[in-house]
Short mmCIF file of C-alpha atoms in Angstrom, two decimals:
data_model
loop_
_atom_site.label_atom_id
_atom_site.label_comp_id
_atom_site.label_asym_id
_atom_site.label_seq_id
_atom_site.Cartn_x
_atom_site.Cartn_y
_atom_site.Cartn_z
CA UNK S 1 -29.86 -99.67 -3.74
CA UNK S 2 -28.20 -98.12 -6.79
CA UNK S 3 -31.33 -96.09 -7.49
CA UNK S 4 -31.42 -94.91 -3.84
CA UNK S 5 -27.74 -93.94 -4.03
CA UNK S 6 -28.31 -92.01 -7.23
CA UNK S 7 -31.20 -90.06 -5.73
CA UNK S 8 -29.73 -89.15 -2.35
CA UNK S 9 -25.98 -89.52 -2.76
CA UNK S 10 -23.25 -92.14 -2.63
CA UNK S 11 -22.00 -94.03 0.41
CA UNK S 12 -22.37 -92.38 3.78
CA UNK S 13 -23.44 -89.04 2.33
CA UNK S 14 -27.11 -89.98 1.99
CA UNK S 15 -27.44 -90.15 5.78
CA UNK S 16 -26.57 -86.46 6.30
CA UNK S 17 -29.87 -84.98 5.01
CA UNK S 18 -31.65 -87.64 7.08
CA UNK S 19 -29.83 -86.51 10.22
CA UNK S 20 -30.94 -82.92 9.71
CA UNK S 21 -34.54 -83.94 8.98
CA UNK S 22 -34.60 -86.08 12.13
CA UNK S 23 -33.28 -83.14 14.16
CA UNK S 24 -36.01 -80.90 12.70
CA UNK S 25 -38.73 -83.42 13.60
CA UNK S 26 -37.43 -83.92 17.13
CA UNK S 27 -37.23 -80.14 17.58
CA UNK S 28 -40.95 -79.87 16.87
CA UNK S 29 -41.72 -82.67 19.32
CA UNK S 30 -39.90 -81.29 22.35
CA UNK S 31 -41.23 -78.16 24.00
CA UNK S 32 -38.19 -76.99 25.98
CA UNK S 33 -35.43 -75.27 24.00
CA UNK S 34 -32.51 -76.86 25.87
CA UNK S 35 -33.12 -80.45 24.66
CA UNK S 36 -33.69 -79.07 21.15
CA UNK S 37 -30.30 -77.35 21.20
CA UNK S 38 -28.61 -80.55 22.39
CA UNK S 39 -30.14 -82.56 19.55
CA UNK S 40 -29.22 -79.90 17.01
CA UNK S 41 -25.60 -79.82 18.22
CA UNK S 42 -25.31 -83.62 18.11
CA UNK S 43 -26.87 -83.82 14.63
CA UNK S 44 -24.67 -81.02 13.20
CA UNK S 45 -21.50 -82.54 14.66
CA UNK S 46 -22.37 -86.03 13.39
CA UNK S 47 -23.18 -84.64 9.94
CA UNK S 48 -19.85 -82.81 9.77
CA UNK S 49 -17.87 -85.90 10.80
CA UNK S 50 -19.68 -88.07 8.25
CA UNK S 51 -18.99 -85.47 5.54
CA UNK S 52 -15.29 -85.42 6.43
CA UNK S 53 -15.10 -89.23 6.26
CA UNK S 54 -16.91 -89.18 2.91
CA UNK S 55 -14.49 -86.52 1.61
CA UNK S 56 -11.44 -88.58 2.65
CA UNK S 57 -12.89 -91.64 0.95
CA UNK S 58 -13.62 -89.59 -2.18
CA UNK S 59 -10.00 -88.40 -2.36
CA UNK S 60 -8.68 -91.96 -2.47
CA UNK S 61 -11.34 -93.23 -4.87
CA UNK S 62 -11.61 -90.17 -7.12
CA UNK S 63 -11.23 -90.52 -10.86
CA UNK S 64 -10.81 -88.04 -13.66
CA UNK S 65 -14.39 -88.71 -14.76
CA UNK S 66 -16.00 -87.55 -11.50
CA UNK S 67 -15.96 -83.72 -11.35
CA UNK S 68 -19.63 -83.81 -10.32
CA UNK S 69 -18.82 -85.91 -7.24
CA UNK S 70 -15.88 -83.64 -6.44
CA UNK S 71 -18.02 -80.50 -6.41
CA UNK S 72 -20.75 -82.27 -4.43
CA UNK S 73 -18.37 -83.57 -1.78
CA UNK S 74 -16.72 -80.16 -1.37
CA UNK S 75 -20.13 -78.52 -1.07
CA UNK S 76 -21.25 -81.09 1.48
CA UNK S 77 -18.23 -80.56 3.73
CA UNK S 78 -18.81 -76.81 3.52
CA UNK S 79 -22.53 -77.03 4.35
CA UNK S 80 -22.03 -79.35 7.33
CA UNK S 81 -19.16 -77.28 8.73
CA UNK S 82 -21.19 -74.08 8.44
CA UNK S 83 -24.16 -75.82 10.08
CA UNK S 84 -22.04 -76.93 13.02
CA UNK S 85 -20.54 -73.45 13.52
CA UNK S 86 -23.86 -71.61 13.17
CA UNK S 87 -25.72 -73.90 15.59
CA UNK S 88 -22.99 -73.48 18.22
CA UNK S 89 -22.97 -69.70 17.76
CA UNK S 90 -26.75 -69.34 17.80
CA UNK S 91 -27.31 -71.12 21.13
CA UNK S 92 -26.07 -68.25 23.36
CA UNK S 93 -27.09 -65.64 20.78
CA UNK S 94 -30.78 -66.59 20.92
CA UNK S 95 -30.87 -67.50 24.63
CA UNK S 96 -34.17 -66.40 26.13
CA UNK S 97 -35.83 -65.72 22.76
CA UNK S 98 -39.26 -67.30 22.21
CA UNK S 99 -38.36 -68.25 18.62
CA UNK S 100 -35.58 -70.75 19.42
CA UNK S 101 -37.42 -73.93 18.37
CA UNK S 102 -38.62 -72.31 15.14
CA UNK S 103 -35.06 -71.27 14.40
CA UNK S 104 -33.70 -74.77 14.95
CA UNK S 105 -36.41 -76.35 12.82
CA UNK S 106 -35.84 -73.90 9.96
CA UNK S 107 -32.05 -74.25 10.10
CA UNK S 108 -32.27 -78.05 10.10
CA UNK S 109 -34.58 -78.11 7.07
CA UNK S 110 -32.39 -75.61 5.21
CA UNK S 111 -29.21 -77.57 5.95
CA UNK S 112 -30.87 -80.86 4.95
CA UNK S 113 -31.95 -79.39 1.63
CA UNK S 114 -28.55 -77.81 0.95
CA UNK S 115 -26.82 -81.10 1.79
CA UNK S 116 -29.14 -82.93 -0.60
CA UNK S 117 -28.32 -80.42 -3.36
CA UNK S 118 -24.65 -81.27 -2.80
CA UNK S 119 -24.95 -85.05 -2.64
CA UNK S 120 -27.65 -86.05 -5.12
CA UNK S 121 -26.80 -87.33 -8.59
CA UNK S 122 -30.36 -86.87 -9.88
CA UNK S 123 -31.25 -83.57 -11.53
CA UNK S 124 -34.93 -83.72 -10.53
CA UNK S 125 -34.06 -84.34 -6.87
CA UNK S 126 -31.55 -81.49 -7.05
CA UNK S 127 -34.26 -79.13 -8.30
CA UNK S 128 -36.67 -80.20 -5.52
CA UNK S 129 -33.97 -79.88 -2.84
CA UNK S 130 -32.99 -76.44 -4.14
CA UNK S 131 -36.61 -75.34 -3.86
CA UNK S 132 -36.86 -76.83 -0.36
CA UNK S 133 -33.82 -74.78 0.67
CA UNK S 134 -35.75 -71.57 0.05
CA UNK S 135 -38.83 -72.96 1.81
CA UNK S 136 -36.74 -73.84 4.86
CA UNK S 137 -35.19 -70.38 4.84
CA UNK S 138 -38.54 -68.60 4.59
CA UNK S 139 -39.59 -68.90 8.29
CA UNK S 140 -36.08 -67.92 9.37
CA UNK S 141 -36.49 -64.55 7.68
CA UNK S 142 -39.54 -63.79 9.83
CA UNK S 143 -38.35 -64.94 13.24
CA UNK S 144 -39.29 -61.42 14.33
CA UNK S 145 -42.62 -61.12 12.46
CA UNK S 146 -43.53 -57.75 13.96
CA UNK S 147 -40.83 -56.08 11.86
CA UNK S 148 -42.32 -54.84 8.55
CA UNK S 149 -38.97 -54.89 6.73
CA UNK S 150 -38.48 -58.54 7.65
CA UNK S 151 -41.92 -59.38 6.26
CA UNK S 152 -41.19 -57.46 3.07
CA UNK S 153 -37.84 -59.21 2.60
CA UNK S 154 -39.43 -62.62 3.17
CA UNK S 155 -42.16 -61.87 0.64
CA UNK S 156 -39.66 -60.73 -1.99
CA UNK S 157 -37.51 -63.79 -1.34
CA UNK S 158 -40.54 -66.04 -1.77
CA UNK S 159 -41.48 -64.43 -5.09
CA UNK S 160 -37.97 -64.62 -6.54
CA UNK S 161 -37.55 -68.23 -5.35
CA UNK S 162 -40.77 -69.28 -7.06
CA UNK S 163 -39.60 -67.62 -10.27
CA UNK S 164 -36.40 -69.63 -10.02
CA UNK S 165 -38.43 -72.80 -9.42
CA UNK S 166 -40.35 -72.24 -12.66
CA UNK S 167 -37.21 -71.73 -14.75
CA UNK S 168 -35.48 -74.71 -13.11
CA UNK S 169 -38.49 -76.92 -13.78
CA UNK S 170 -38.40 -75.94 -17.43
CA UNK S 171 -34.68 -76.75 -17.62
CA UNK S 172 -35.18 -80.19 -16.01
CA UNK S 173 -38.04 -81.09 -18.36
CA UNK S 174 -36.09 -80.04 -21.46
CA UNK S 175 -32.94 -81.90 -20.40
CA UNK S 176 -34.91 -85.08 -19.65
CA UNK S 177 -36.70 -84.79 -22.99
CA UNK S 178 -33.57 -84.18 -25.06
CA UNK S 179 -31.11 -86.50 -23.31
CA UNK S 180 -33.36 -89.17 -21.84
CA UNK S 181 -31.49 -89.16 -18.52
CA UNK S 182 -31.46 -87.19 -15.28
CA UNK S 183 -28.23 -88.65 -13.87
CA UNK S 184 -25.67 -85.87 -13.49
CA UNK S 185 -22.77 -88.30 -13.83
CA UNK S 186 -24.16 -89.77 -17.02
CA UNK S 187 -24.98 -86.35 -18.46
CA UNK S 188 -21.50 -84.99 -17.73
CA UNK S 189 -19.96 -88.00 -19.49
CA UNK S 190 -21.93 -87.52 -22.71
CA UNK S 191 -19.91 -86.52 -25.79
CA UNK S 192 -19.89 -82.90 -26.86
CA UNK S 193 -22.85 -81.99 -29.06
CA UNK S 194 -22.07 -79.53 -31.84
CA UNK S 195 -24.30 -77.77 -32.59
CA UNK S 196 -26.24 -77.99 -29.36
CA UNK S 197 -29.90 -79.00 -29.90
CA UNK S 198 -32.43 -76.22 -29.51
CA UNK S 199 -34.02 -77.87 -26.47
CA UNK S 200 -30.71 -78.08 -24.61
CA UNK S 201 -29.84 -74.50 -25.61
CA UNK S 202 -33.08 -73.26 -24.03
CA UNK S 203 -32.45 -75.49 -21.00
CA UNK S 204 -28.98 -73.96 -20.56
CA UNK S 205 -30.44 -70.46 -20.70
CA UNK S 206 -33.15 -71.37 -18.18
CA UNK S 207 -30.50 -72.86 -15.90
CA UNK S 208 -28.43 -69.67 -16.17
CA UNK S 209 -31.51 -67.56 -15.34
CA UNK S 210 -32.20 -69.79 -12.33
CA UNK S 211 -28.67 -69.28 -11.03
CA UNK S 212 -28.93 -65.52 -11.63
CA UNK S 213 -32.15 -65.30 -9.62
CA UNK S 214 -30.99 -67.62 -6.84
CA UNK S 215 -27.68 -65.77 -6.45
CA UNK S 216 -29.60 -62.48 -5.99
CA UNK S 217 -28.17 -60.71 -8.99
CA UNK S 218 -29.35 -57.19 -9.75
CA UNK S 219 -32.12 -56.08 -9.93
CA UNK S 220 -33.54 -59.02 -7.89
CA UNK S 221 -31.15 -58.38 -5.01
CA UNK S 222 -33.31 -56.30 -2.70
CA UNK S 223 -34.35 -59.11 -0.37
CA UNK S 224 -30.70 -59.91 0.40
CA UNK S 225 -30.19 -56.36 1.66
CA UNK S 226 -33.38 -56.33 3.71
CA UNK S 227 -32.99 -59.67 5.52
CA UNK S 228 -30.73 -57.89 7.97
CA UNK S 229 -33.83 -57.72 10.15
CA UNK S 230 -33.29 -61.44 10.81
CA UNK S 231 -30.86 -62.59 13.53
CA UNK S 232 -27.16 -62.68 12.69
CA UNK S 233 -26.97 -66.53 12.51
CA UNK S 234 -29.66 -66.45 9.82
CA UNK S 235 -27.67 -63.88 7.84
CA UNK S 236 -24.56 -66.03 8.14
CA UNK S 237 -26.43 -69.12 6.92
CA UNK S 238 -28.00 -67.23 4.03
CA UNK S 239 -24.86 -65.53 2.74
CA UNK S 240 -22.45 -68.39 3.39
CA UNK S 241 -24.49 -71.50 2.65
CA UNK S 242 -27.61 -70.73 0.60
CA UNK S 243 -27.03 -67.95 -1.93
CA UNK S 244 -23.89 -69.61 -3.33
CA UNK S 245 -25.69 -72.87 -4.12
CA UNK S 246 -26.23 -71.39 -7.57
CA UNK S 247 -22.52 -71.66 -8.24
CA UNK S 248 -22.44 -75.26 -7.03
CA UNK S 249 -25.32 -76.25 -9.32
CA UNK S 250 -23.65 -74.55 -12.29
CA UNK S 251 -20.44 -76.51 -11.59
CA UNK S 252 -22.45 -79.73 -11.59
CA UNK S 253 -24.03 -78.67 -14.89
CA UNK S 254 -20.77 -77.44 -16.44
CA UNK S 255 -21.10 -79.87 -19.35
CA UNK S 256 -24.18 -77.95 -20.54
CA UNK S 257 -22.98 -74.39 -19.89
CA UNK S 258 -19.73 -75.11 -21.77
CA UNK S 259 -21.72 -75.89 -24.90
CA UNK S 260 -24.08 -72.89 -24.83
CA UNK S 261 -22.72 -69.48 -25.77
CA UNK S 262 -26.12 -67.93 -25.04
CA UNK S 263 -26.01 -69.16 -21.43
CA UNK S 264 -22.40 -67.99 -21.08
CA UNK S 265 -23.30 -64.49 -22.23
CA UNK S 266 -26.29 -64.38 -19.87
CA UNK S 267 -23.99 -65.19 -16.95
CA UNK S 268 -21.32 -62.75 -18.14
CA UNK S 269 -23.74 -59.85 -18.53
CA UNK S 270 -25.73 -60.42 -15.34
CA UNK S 271 -22.73 -61.41 -13.22
CA UNK S 272 -20.41 -58.73 -14.56
CA UNK S 273 -22.85 -55.84 -14.23
CA UNK S 274 -24.00 -57.00 -10.78
CA UNK S 275 -20.38 -57.20 -9.64
CA UNK S 276 -19.60 -53.71 -10.93
CA UNK S 277 -22.67 -52.02 -9.42
CA UNK S 278 -22.49 -53.88 -6.11
CA UNK S 279 -18.76 -53.19 -5.72
CA UNK S 280 -19.22 -49.43 -6.02
CA UNK S 281 -22.45 -49.41 -3.98
CA UNK S 282 -20.65 -51.18 -1.16
CA UNK S 283 -18.23 -48.26 -0.79
CA UNK S 284 -21.08 -45.85 0.04
CA UNK S 285 -22.64 -48.00 2.81
CA UNK S 286 -22.36 -47.03 6.47
CA UNK S 287 -24.08 -50.12 7.91
CA UNK S 288 -21.67 -53.04 8.34
CA UNK S 289 -24.19 -55.79 7.62
CA UNK S 290 -25.62 -54.00 4.58
CA UNK S 291 -22.08 -53.55 3.28
CA UNK S 292 -21.53 -57.28 3.69
CA UNK S 293 -24.76 -57.93 1.80
CA UNK S 294 -23.58 -55.80 -1.13
CA UNK S 295 -20.29 -57.68 -0.94
CA UNK S 296 -22.20 -60.94 -1.34
CA UNK S 297 -23.91 -59.62 -4.48
CA UNK S 298 -20.54 -58.62 -5.93
CA UNK S 299 -18.87 -61.91 -5.02
CA UNK S 300 -21.72 -64.01 -6.41
CA UNK S 301 -21.59 -62.00 -9.63
CA UNK S 302 -17.86 -62.62 -9.95
CA UNK S 303 -18.42 -66.32 -9.32
CA UNK S 304 -20.94 -66.42 -12.17
CA UNK S 305 -18.38 -64.72 -14.40
CA UNK S 306 -15.86 -67.44 -13.50
CA UNK S 307 -18.43 -70.09 -14.43
CA UNK S 308 -19.18 -68.36 -17.71
CA UNK S 309 -15.47 -68.26 -18.58
CA UNK S 310 -15.13 -71.98 -17.87
CA UNK S 311 -12.92 -71.55 -14.81
CA UNK S 312 -14.92 -74.12 -12.89
CA UNK S 313 -12.15 -75.03 -10.45
CA UNK S 314 -11.62 -71.34 -9.58
CA UNK S 315 -15.37 -70.93 -9.12
CA UNK S 316 -15.30 -73.84 -6.67
CA UNK S 317 -12.35 -72.33 -4.79
CA UNK S 318 -14.12 -68.96 -4.77
CA UNK S 319 -17.30 -70.59 -3.46
CA UNK S 320 -15.47 -72.27 -0.57
CA UNK S 321 -13.38 -69.23 0.33
CA UNK S 322 -16.26 -66.76 0.15
CA UNK S 323 -18.52 -68.95 2.28
CA UNK S 324 -15.96 -69.28 5.06
CA UNK S 325 -15.12 -65.58 4.96
CA UNK S 326 -18.74 -64.42 4.89
CA UNK S 327 -19.75 -66.71 7.76
CA UNK S 328 -16.88 -65.32 9.85
CA UNK S 329 -17.68 -61.74 8.83
CA UNK S 330 -21.34 -61.94 9.88
CA UNK S 331 -20.72 -63.86 13.09
CA UNK S 332 -17.94 -61.37 13.89
CA UNK S 333 -19.92 -58.29 12.82
CA UNK S 334 -19.74 -56.71 16.27
CA UNK S 335 -15.94 -56.51 16.15
CA UNK S 336 -16.11 -55.15 12.60
CA UNK S 337 -18.05 -52.14 13.90
CA UNK S 338 -15.20 -51.33 16.29
CA UNK S 339 -12.58 -51.70 13.56
CA UNK S 340 -14.65 -49.66 11.10
CA UNK S 341 -14.54 -46.73 13.47
CA UNK S 342 -10.76 -46.77 13.38
CA UNK S 343 -10.29 -46.84 9.66
CA UNK S 344 -12.40 -46.68 6.53
CA UNK S 345 -12.08 -49.23 3.77
CA UNK S 346 -8.81 -48.41 1.93
CA UNK S 347 -8.57 -44.83 3.27
CA UNK S 348 -6.67 -42.18 1.34
CA UNK S 349 -4.61 -40.88 4.28
CA UNK S 350 -1.75 -38.43 4.04
CA UNK S 351 1.36 -39.99 2.58
CA UNK S 352 -0.44 -43.03 1.23
CA UNK S 353 -0.23 -43.92 -2.41
CA UNK S 354 -3.42 -42.67 -4.01
CA UNK S 355 -5.64 -45.39 -5.44
CA UNK S 356 -6.24 -43.02 -8.35
CA UNK S 357 -2.54 -43.35 -9.20
CA UNK S 358 -2.25 -47.08 -8.56
CA UNK S 359 -5.46 -48.08 -10.28
CA UNK S 360 -4.30 -47.34 -13.87
CA UNK S 361 -1.18 -49.46 -13.29
CA UNK S 362 -3.21 -52.41 -12.11
CA UNK S 363 -5.85 -51.79 -14.78
CA UNK S 364 -3.15 -51.93 -17.44
CA UNK S 365 -2.11 -55.32 -16.07
CA UNK S 366 -5.63 -56.57 -16.72
CA UNK S 367 -4.96 -56.22 -20.43
CA UNK S 368 -2.19 -58.84 -20.33
CA UNK S 369 -4.51 -61.79 -21.02
CA UNK S 370 -5.84 -59.88 -24.05
CA UNK S 371 -2.56 -58.71 -25.55
CA UNK S 372 -0.49 -61.82 -24.86
CA UNK S 373 -2.48 -64.57 -23.18
CA UNK S 374 -4.84 -65.34 -26.03
CA UNK S 375 -1.95 -65.89 -28.42
CA UNK S 376 0.81 -67.26 -26.19
CA UNK S 377 -1.04 -69.05 -23.39
CA UNK S 378 -3.29 -72.08 -23.55
CA UNK S 379 -6.96 -71.16 -22.97
CA UNK S 380 -7.37 -72.24 -19.35
CA UNK S 381 -4.12 -70.51 -18.34
CA UNK S 382 -5.22 -67.26 -19.98
CA UNK S 383 -8.49 -67.32 -18.06
CA UNK S 384 -6.60 -68.19 -14.85
CA UNK S 385 -4.28 -65.19 -15.37
CA UNK S 386 -7.21 -62.85 -16.04
CA UNK S 387 -9.22 -63.93 -12.98
CA UNK S 388 -6.13 -63.81 -10.75
CA UNK S 389 -5.36 -60.24 -11.78
CA UNK S 390 -8.96 -59.16 -11.17
CA UNK S 391 -8.97 -60.83 -7.75
CA UNK S 392 -5.68 -59.23 -6.71
CA UNK S 393 -6.48 -55.72 -7.99
CA UNK S 394 -8.34 -54.50 -4.86
CA UNK S 395 -5.52 -55.76 -2.64
CA UNK S 396 -2.85 -54.04 -4.71
CA UNK S 397 -4.71 -50.72 -4.87
CA UNK S 398 -5.18 -50.77 -1.10
CA UNK S 399 -1.46 -50.93 -0.20
CA UNK S 400 0.08 -48.11 1.85
CA UNK S 401 3.78 -47.82 1.08
CA UNK S 402 4.50 -45.45 3.95
CA UNK S 403 4.00 -48.37 6.33
CA UNK S 404 6.73 -50.85 5.48
CA UNK S 405 5.20 -53.67 7.49
CA UNK S 406 1.76 -53.18 5.93
CA UNK S 407 3.20 -53.11 2.41
CA UNK S 408 5.20 -56.25 3.13
CA UNK S 409 2.13 -58.01 4.49
CA UNK S 410 0.12 -57.01 1.42
CA UNK S 411 2.85 -58.29 -0.86
CA UNK S 412 3.15 -61.58 1.02
CA UNK S 413 -0.64 -61.97 1.02
CA UNK S 414 -0.75 -61.41 -2.74
CA UNK S 415 2.06 -63.92 -3.26
CA UNK S 416 0.30 -66.50 -1.05
CA UNK S 417 -2.97 -66.04 -2.94
CA UNK S 418 -1.22 -66.48 -6.28
CA UNK S 419 0.60 -69.57 -5.01
CA UNK S 420 -2.62 -71.10 -3.68
CA UNK S 421 -4.47 -70.35 -6.90
CA UNK S 422 -1.64 -71.75 -9.00
CA UNK S 423 -1.51 -74.94 -6.94
CA UNK S 424 -5.27 -75.30 -7.18
CA UNK S 425 -5.11 -74.74 -10.95
CA UNK S 426 -2.37 -77.34 -11.41
CA UNK S 427 -4.23 -79.92 -9.33
CA UNK S 428 -7.51 -79.54 -11.16
CA UNK S 429 -6.15 -78.83 -14.64
CA UNK S 430 -5.81 -82.57 -15.19
CA UNK S 431 -8.64 -83.71 -12.95
CA UNK S 432 -11.27 -81.48 -14.58
CA UNK S 433 -9.58 -81.30 -17.98
CA UNK S 434 -12.76 -81.96 -20.00
CA UNK S 435 -14.43 -78.97 -18.35
CA UNK S 436 -11.51 -76.54 -18.17
CA UNK S 437 -10.31 -76.80 -21.76
CA UNK S 438 -13.49 -75.61 -23.43
CA UNK S 439 -12.97 -72.65 -25.74
CA UNK S 440 -14.08 -69.11 -24.91
CA UNK S 441 -14.39 -66.33 -27.46
CA UNK S 442 -12.24 -63.21 -27.63
CA UNK S 443 -15.38 -61.12 -27.16
CA UNK S 444 -16.06 -62.71 -23.79
CA UNK S 445 -12.50 -62.07 -22.59
CA UNK S 446 -12.69 -58.47 -23.87
CA UNK S 447 -16.01 -57.89 -22.07
CA UNK S 448 -14.68 -59.13 -18.73
CA UNK S 449 -11.35 -57.31 -19.01
CA UNK S 450 -12.92 -54.04 -20.12
CA UNK S 451 -15.67 -54.10 -17.51
CA UNK S 452 -13.35 -54.78 -14.58
CA UNK S 453 -10.80 -52.27 -15.84
CA UNK S 454 -13.49 -49.55 -15.81
CA UNK S 455 -14.65 -50.75 -12.40
CA UNK S 456 -11.15 -50.52 -10.98
CA UNK S 457 -10.64 -47.01 -12.36
CA UNK S 458 -14.02 -45.84 -11.04
CA UNK S 459 -13.32 -47.28 -7.60
CA UNK S 460 -9.99 -45.46 -7.51
CA UNK S 461 -11.74 -42.24 -8.46
CA UNK S 462 -14.34 -42.70 -5.70
CA UNK S 463 -11.77 -43.55 -3.03
CA UNK S 464 -9.77 -40.50 -3.98
CA UNK S 465 -12.73 -38.42 -2.73
CA UNK S 466 -13.94 -37.28 -6.15
CA UNK S 467 -17.68 -37.85 -5.79
CA UNK S 468 -20.63 -35.54 -5.42
CA UNK S 469 -23.38 -35.74 -2.86
CA UNK S 470 -26.02 -36.94 -5.31
CA UNK S 471 -23.70 -39.67 -6.61
CA UNK S 472 -22.99 -40.86 -3.08
CA UNK S 473 -26.73 -40.97 -2.35
CA UNK S 474 -27.43 -42.89 -5.56
CA UNK S 475 -24.72 -45.43 -4.78
CA UNK S 476 -25.90 -45.81 -1.19
CA UNK S 477 -29.34 -46.73 -2.60
CA UNK S 478 -27.96 -49.12 -5.20
CA UNK S 479 -28.84 -46.77 -8.10
CA UNK S 480 -32.49 -47.21 -6.98
CA UNK S 481 -32.78 -50.52 -8.83
CA UNK S 482 -34.65 -52.17 -5.96
CA UNK S 483 -37.22 -49.36 -6.02
CA UNK S 484 -38.17 -50.40 -9.53
CA UNK S 485 -38.81 -53.95 -8.35
CA UNK S 486 -40.84 -52.69 -5.38
CA UNK S 487 -43.29 -51.05 -7.80
CA UNK S 488 -44.30 -54.40 -9.29
CA UNK S 489 -47.92 -55.27 -8.41
CA UNK S 490 -47.08 -58.55 -6.68
CA UNK S 491 -44.79 -56.77 -4.22
CA UNK S 492 -47.19 -54.02 -3.14
CA UNK S 493 -49.39 -56.30 -1.09
CA UNK S 494 -49.87 -57.33 1.63
CA UNK S 495 -49.44 -54.13 3.58
CA UNK S 496 -46.56 -55.28 5.68
CA UNK S 497 -46.85 -55.03 9.43
CA UNK S 498 -50.52 -54.02 9.62
CA UNK S 499 -51.81 -57.52 10.36
CA UNK S 500 -49.15 -58.42 12.90
CA UNK S 501 -49.87 -58.29 16.66
CA UNK S 502 -47.55 -56.26 18.87
CA UNK S 503 -46.80 -56.06 22.57
CA UNK S 504 -48.36 -58.72 24.85
CA UNK S 505 -50.36 -60.20 21.96
CA UNK S 506 -47.14 -60.86 20.04
CA UNK S 507 -45.51 -62.48 23.08
CA UNK S 508 -48.52 -64.72 23.57
CA UNK S 509 -48.47 -65.72 19.90
CA UNK S 510 -44.75 -66.51 20.10
CA UNK S 511 -45.34 -68.68 23.20
CA UNK S 512 -48.18 -70.66 21.62
CA UNK S 513 -46.28 -71.19 18.35
#
């Protein structure tokens, strides 16, 4: 029983992946969509309730030596809640579509795999479940197979996922060889190894590369932008519950990343540059869903930066908050179109404080952790101050002082965010003390501060209207980075769309499938 618990999760949590798998099997058995929807709703509701009970039990039985279980339980509650919301939303959304049973089967498999990633204490099972998540997502990306862009996005997703599988397999083999264990709890409790053995150093770098690929960091981000051909519930599941699994896995493997400067710099470089490019590319987008996709790239990059800096509790908070926001944003995309017509993102209207004037003030504040924090603040507090300032900078530069109520709301929102972050930091500073109090170099802090300072200044310059037509076009196309990936031989074939039936033939194929 102990071995079973270690593989699939403690207590009640092991039953949640089983519920989703059972729902997927029953969906394939029944032919009518209505019974399939009923089973999916019952399974998703039961899974969410079980996850909530498991979370309550974990709170009362938690110990300071269980950060892995904490991250897993939080991820499980998030996955089951998102599954329940998405299934309820998708029922009327896909009413009358011939692909309903395929959607339910794919969603159930994806949720089962994501839940297993959250609950398992075995690194090999985690790697297999992470791979199964992409395999369950694959048919969801081609629910409308007659769309060439959907086929292209699915093919690119498949290629990048298999690359991540190879690097993750290498990391698992090296960790098992060097440590002799695959238990995440046991590995996280091992004493610090200084210097880190070569095998574990390579494993940490492979794990960082896996997270970079899975989180769709640039330049392997193109498929995230092109999956907009899939239905909105699929986009919500992808951006809120699948892409961010990379952050959850890194939190579970924090003991290894904390010891490897090479892995930290990989995450800092890939995450920081992806955040900067995606944040400015998002400004030039006119399509709401594509803008949200660029936002996901930027947010995932920032989460990787938090992991690299050792702010594991802030990365977990960011993961939870971003998932809930992005699910709401995609499921509410229709209303966003109406609101986008009324006002652009942080417009520079007459009488408003120019972002070009506010940005240097906020950018100067980003230097506080460098000038004072490193000498006067303990390490984890300095990192907390730096990340908080970066997170609040867009809100502060978007204030409009001519509207007293809006300025007051922005100030109260900023104060509430700081209070929430401070409370979260105080709660987890003792609980995750072994992970949070690892040292970070001055060079890493300087890189993050300098990069985000330049980003903030450049965003202020763009929002002030100081951009040429060619620059706007380049930003709208993501600096053409995805075009470079499209030229790779493995992504030129098949010729998308040519082998797909259309018209009555497509409808007949959908009915028989």
